[in-house]
Amino acid sequence: MLHTFDFGGLRIPANVSGPPQPARGGFVVPAGPIALLHPFGDTEFYRHGWNSWSPSGWARTDGATIGIKNSPGRLLTADDAANETPHAHSGAAVGAVTGTDGNVLLVGALGLGSPRVGADGNVLWGRGEEDVADWFVAYGPETQVFADYADLVSERLGRRSGRAGTVWSSWYSYFEGIDEELVARTVADLSGYPFDVFQLDDGWEPIVGDWTAGPDFPSGMAATARTIADAGFTPGLWLAPLIALPDSQFARSRPDLLVQDDDGRPLITGYNWGSHYYSLDTTQAEVKDHLREVFENVVGWGFRYLKLDFMYAGAVAGNRHAPVHRETAYREAVQHIRSVVGDSVYLLGCGVPMIPSVGVFDGARVGPDVGAFWDNAERPDDPSGVGARNSIVASINRIWMKRLYEVDPDAVYFRSARNLLDDAERQALRDTAAILEFRSTSDPVAWLNAAEREQLAEYMEETSVIEQTGRYAFRIDGRDVDLTPIVTGTAATDAASLVV
């Protein structure tokens, strides 16, 4: 049906599926395709990525798109390969265009069904693979319309109140090279430092897909959890429960429990660890039983903070046992995991579809992996690639998601050893984490000099007062920080220009 939105005198003609209803600074439109004829001509468009690693940010409608181009493997891993349109401005769930007065016109989905929003110099549109989610339409100040959208999403999907506190993770120091003796030494070194969580990352398991203690943890994972807890930290553990490598016992013994391709073989859903991997078909009762056993074991070992990684794989397009939409299959799987671990266990999602994770995860990663280097020389044109700058750009463009769950911009650095980041670049990472209100690091105390140890302790104890003064400009405890040069690329390697 044809409709005209009236935003205080700005009239926007639209084609909508049903009569809009006023709601929280805008309008809720019934599910179905939506198209708004905006009067702004070529302007800025906010593109939102589908999962944690998917690029997000603002770009002009008459300029280059934000997205992953000419990289099928990365497109499969870091974005919605079934829906991605690399030569058009579009993204997942929510999008916005800037008006001539500085306000923005926003269209955002209030649910699942793989909704996408796109724009050109004339039209802002939305549609889904499955027309089940209502839309929110609003025009106003940028921070306000995104806040209103996030609040409506939370009203529909929920909002958890868990808090991670400060986190130490093994990944960006030891990567997969961990064992129980190294963990015990690192825990002892951290004694007295202001961390709430000590989280083991990848490397404890024998192979991705089989979630038992590997050979480097001969005493078992319960013993390691006790070592962490006895030092005063909450034990944390990394898992990728919705994927399996082809050589895992799970994949070799039960290929029928994996998402299938059109030829009836396990569907390749990503690449890592020198191999491809598969996705578990979470619509099958036996897979649900498997997940129950895995998480009952993990919680029984004593882990109370769980980082669940590569979770997008539970929502890939493929053939499942039950004919449910892929985002529904994913969300029901995470809800099942939540029901097993209970409300007291903190769940951090990584590589998660962003909107379908609302209300079930306590926190979510909002950018690609950070790194001890600024730009990714191996993939210089890939905004989803590992690197400090990519992590900052993606994370700061998702600050509005703090109203949905805790947002994790990934680890910060204090060490000068084993690190290619200079002082200003490390400060930019720490400022981003302070703005997003999630503080974590992987720096072992043994790798820090005396001044860096003091800096780490002070930073992790801080609770900063944050004021947003512009799209990418902030005041942190009275100190002005402008991230615009980093985000826009106008000073891509000059992080020193950030601090005003």
Short mmCIF file of N, CA and C in Angstrom, two decimals, residues 279-354:
data_model
loop_
_atom_site.label_atom_id
_atom_site.label_comp_id
_atom_site.label_asym_id
_atom_site.label_seq_id
_atom_site.Cartn_x
_atom_site.Cartn_y
_atom_site.Cartn_z
N SER A 279 28.92 -27.40 9.46
CA SER A 279 28.00 -26.89 10.48
C SER A 279 27.12 -28.01 11.01
N LEU A 280 26.88 -27.99 12.30
CA LEU A 280 25.94 -28.94 12.89
C LEU A 280 24.51 -28.56 12.52
N ASP A 281 23.72 -29.58 12.22
CA ASP A 281 22.29 -29.36 11.93
C ASP A 281 21.55 -29.36 13.26
N THR A 282 21.36 -28.19 13.80
CA THR A 282 20.79 -28.07 15.14
C THR A 282 19.29 -28.33 15.19
N THR A 283 18.68 -28.59 14.05
CA THR A 283 17.26 -28.94 14.07
C THR A 283 17.04 -30.41 14.40
N GLN A 284 18.12 -31.20 14.47
CA GLN A 284 17.99 -32.63 14.77
C GLN A 284 18.09 -32.88 16.27
N ALA A 285 17.26 -33.79 16.76
CA ALA A 285 17.22 -34.08 18.19
C ALA A 285 18.56 -34.61 18.69
N GLU A 286 19.26 -35.40 17.88
CA GLU A 286 20.55 -35.94 18.32
C GLU A 286 21.60 -34.84 18.47
N VAL A 287 21.52 -33.81 17.64
CA VAL A 287 22.44 -32.69 17.79
C VAL A 287 22.12 -31.91 19.06
N LYS A 288 20.86 -31.73 19.34
CA LYS A 288 20.49 -31.07 20.60
C LYS A 288 20.99 -31.86 21.80
N ASP A 289 20.90 -33.20 21.72
CA ASP A 289 21.42 -34.04 22.81
C ASP A 289 22.93 -33.89 22.93
N HIS A 290 23.61 -33.84 21.79
CA HIS A 290 25.06 -33.63 21.79
C HIS A 290 25.43 -32.31 22.45
N LEU A 291 24.73 -31.22 22.08
CA LEU A 291 25.01 -29.92 22.66
C LEU A 291 24.73 -29.93 24.16
N ARG A 292 23.69 -30.61 24.57
CA ARG A 292 23.39 -30.70 26.00
C ARG A 292 24.54 -31.37 26.73
N GLU A 293 25.04 -32.46 26.19
CA GLU A 293 26.14 -33.17 26.83
C GLU A 293 27.39 -32.30 26.90
N VAL A 294 27.72 -31.62 25.80
CA VAL A 294 28.90 -30.76 25.77
C VAL A 294 28.82 -29.70 26.86
N PHE A 295 27.69 -29.01 26.94
CA PHE A 295 27.61 -27.88 27.86
C PHE A 295 27.37 -28.32 29.30
N GLU A 296 26.76 -29.46 29.50
CA GLU A 296 26.69 -29.98 30.87
C GLU A 296 28.09 -30.32 31.37
N ASN A 297 28.93 -30.87 30.47
CA ASN A 297 30.31 -31.17 30.84
C ASN A 297 31.07 -29.89 31.17
N VAL A 298 30.98 -28.90 30.30
CA VAL A 298 31.75 -27.66 30.47
C VAL A 298 31.38 -26.96 31.78
N VAL A 299 30.10 -26.84 32.02
CA VAL A 299 29.66 -26.20 33.27
C VAL A 299 30.03 -27.07 34.47
N GLY A 300 29.93 -28.39 34.29
CA GLY A 300 30.32 -29.30 35.36
C GLY A 300 31.80 -29.21 35.69
N TRP A 301 32.64 -28.90 34.71
CA TRP A 301 34.07 -28.69 34.97
C TRP A 301 34.32 -27.45 35.82
N GLY A 302 33.38 -26.49 35.77
CA GLY A 302 33.53 -25.28 36.58
C GLY A 302 33.67 -24.00 35.81
N PHE A 303 33.49 -24.04 34.50
CA PHE A 303 33.61 -22.82 33.69
C PHE A 303 32.29 -22.05 33.72
N ARG A 304 32.41 -20.73 33.98
CA ARG A 304 31.23 -19.89 34.14
C ARG A 304 31.21 -18.71 33.17
N TYR A 305 32.18 -18.65 32.29
CA TYR A 305 32.25 -17.63 31.24
C TYR A 305 32.62 -18.39 29.97
N LEU A 306 31.74 -18.37 28.98
CA LEU A 306 31.95 -19.17 27.77
C LEU A 306 31.96 -18.26 26.55
N LYS A 307 33.05 -18.30 25.83
CA LYS A 307 33.15 -17.60 24.55
C LYS A 307 32.82 -18.60 23.45
N LEU A 308 31.69 -18.38 22.79
CA LEU A 308 31.21 -19.29 21.74
C LEU A 308 31.52 -18.65 20.39
N ASP A 309 32.36 -19.31 19.61
CA ASP A 309 32.93 -18.72 18.40
C ASP A 309 32.39 -19.40 17.14
N PHE A 310 32.55 -18.72 15.99
CA PHE A 310 32.13 -19.23 14.68
C PHE A 310 30.64 -19.60 14.68
N MET A 311 29.86 -18.86 15.44
CA MET A 311 28.45 -19.20 15.63
C MET A 311 27.61 -18.93 14.39
N TYR A 312 28.07 -18.05 13.50
CA TYR A 312 27.34 -17.79 12.26
C TYR A 312 27.04 -19.08 11.50
N ALA A 313 27.91 -20.10 11.69
CA ALA A 313 27.77 -21.35 10.94
C ALA A 313 26.45 -22.04 11.23
N GLY A 314 25.84 -21.73 12.37
CA GLY A 314 24.53 -22.30 12.67
C GLY A 314 23.40 -21.64 11.92
N ALA A 315 23.72 -20.57 11.17
CA ALA A 315 22.67 -19.84 10.44
C ALA A 315 22.98 -19.76 8.94
N VAL A 316 23.88 -20.61 8.45
CA VAL A 316 24.19 -20.58 7.02
C VAL A 316 23.03 -21.19 6.23
N ALA A 317 22.93 -20.78 4.97
CA ALA A 317 21.93 -21.37 4.08
C ALA A 317 22.37 -22.79 3.72
N GLY A 318 21.49 -23.76 3.90
CA GLY A 318 21.79 -25.15 3.61
C GLY A 318 20.58 -26.01 3.91
N ASN A 319 20.74 -27.31 3.75
CA ASN A 319 19.62 -28.25 3.94
C ASN A 319 19.69 -28.84 5.34
N ARG A 320 18.63 -28.58 6.10
CA ARG A 320 18.51 -29.10 7.46
C ARG A 320 17.37 -30.11 7.55
N HIS A 321 17.35 -30.83 8.65
CA HIS A 321 16.32 -31.85 8.84
C HIS A 321 14.93 -31.24 8.92
N ALA A 322 14.81 -30.12 9.62
CA ALA A 322 13.51 -29.45 9.76
C ALA A 322 13.47 -28.23 8.87
N PRO A 323 12.34 -27.97 8.23
CA PRO A 323 12.24 -26.84 7.29
C PRO A 323 11.98 -25.52 7.99
N VAL A 324 12.94 -25.09 8.82
CA VAL A 324 12.82 -23.80 9.48
C VAL A 324 13.83 -22.84 8.86
N HIS A 325 13.57 -21.55 8.96
CA HIS A 325 14.50 -20.58 8.42
C HIS A 325 15.81 -20.68 9.18
N ARG A 326 16.90 -20.41 8.49
CA ARG A 326 18.24 -20.60 9.05
C ARG A 326 18.49 -19.74 10.28
N GLU A 327 17.97 -18.50 10.32
CA GLU A 327 18.16 -17.69 11.52
C GLU A 327 17.34 -18.22 12.68
N THR A 328 16.19 -18.80 12.39
CA THR A 328 15.39 -19.43 13.44
C THR A 328 16.12 -20.65 14.00
N ALA A 329 16.70 -21.46 13.13
CA ALA A 329 17.47 -22.63 13.57
C ALA A 329 18.61 -22.19 14.48
N TYR A 330 19.29 -21.13 14.10
CA TYR A 330 20.40 -20.61 14.90
C TYR A 330 19.92 -20.15 16.28
N ARG A 331 18.90 -19.32 16.29
CA ARG A 331 18.45 -18.75 17.57
C ARG A 331 17.94 -19.85 18.50
N GLU A 332 17.22 -20.82 17.95
CA GLU A 332 16.72 -21.91 18.79
C GLU A 332 17.87 -22.73 19.36
N ALA A 333 18.97 -22.86 18.59
CA ALA A 333 20.13 -23.59 19.10
C ALA A 333 20.77 -22.85 20.27
N VAL A 334 20.90 -21.53 20.15
CA VAL A 334 21.50 -20.76 21.23
C VAL A 334 20.57 -20.75 22.45
N GLN A 335 19.29 -20.67 22.22
CA GLN A 335 18.35 -20.74 23.34
C GLN A 335 18.47 -22.09 24.05
N HIS A 336 18.70 -23.15 23.27
CA HIS A 336 18.89 -24.47 23.87
C HIS A 336 20.15 -24.48 24.73
N ILE A 337 21.24 -23.92 24.21
CA ILE A 337 22.47 -23.85 24.99
C ILE A 337 22.25 -23.05 26.27
N ARG A 338 21.55 -21.93 26.15
CA ARG A 338 21.26 -21.12 27.32
C ARG A 338 20.48 -21.92 28.36
N SER A 339 19.52 -22.70 27.92
CA SER A 339 18.71 -23.47 28.86
C SER A 339 19.55 -24.51 29.59
N VAL A 340 20.61 -25.01 28.93
CA VAL A 340 21.48 -26.00 29.56
C VAL A 340 22.41 -25.34 30.58
N VAL A 341 23.04 -24.23 30.22
CA VAL A 341 24.03 -23.62 31.11
C VAL A 341 23.40 -22.78 32.21
N GLY A 342 22.17 -22.32 31.99
CA GLY A 342 21.50 -21.51 32.99
C GLY A 342 21.82 -20.04 32.86
N ASP A 343 21.13 -19.24 33.65
CA ASP A 343 21.26 -17.78 33.55
C ASP A 343 22.53 -17.24 34.20
N SER A 344 23.15 -18.02 35.08
CA SER A 344 24.31 -17.50 35.80
C SER A 344 25.60 -17.60 35.00
N VAL A 345 25.61 -18.34 33.90
CA VAL A 345 26.80 -18.46 33.07
C VAL A 345 26.80 -17.36 32.02
N TYR A 346 27.91 -16.65 31.91
CA TYR A 346 28.03 -15.56 30.94
C TYR A 346 28.36 -16.15 29.58
N LEU A 347 27.56 -15.81 28.56
CA LEU A 347 27.79 -16.24 27.19
C LEU A 347 28.22 -15.05 26.34
N LEU A 348 29.44 -15.14 25.80
CA LEU A 348 29.95 -14.15 24.86
C LEU A 348 29.93 -14.78 23.47
N GLY A 349 29.23 -14.15 22.54
CA GLY A 349 29.17 -14.65 21.18
C GLY A 349 30.23 -14.01 20.31
N CYS A 350 30.84 -14.80 19.43
CA CYS A 350 31.83 -14.30 18.49
C CYS A 350 31.52 -14.91 17.12
N GLY A 351 31.57 -14.08 16.08
CA GLY A 351 31.12 -14.56 14.79
C GLY A 351 29.64 -14.85 14.77
N VAL A 352 28.90 -14.12 15.59
CA VAL A 352 27.46 -14.37 15.73
C VAL A 352 26.66 -13.48 14.78
N PRO A 353 25.55 -13.96 14.23
CA PRO A 353 24.58 -13.07 13.60
C PRO A 353 24.08 -12.08 14.65
N MET A 354 24.16 -10.79 14.36
CA MET A 354 24.01 -9.79 15.41
C MET A 354 22.60 -9.71 15.99
#
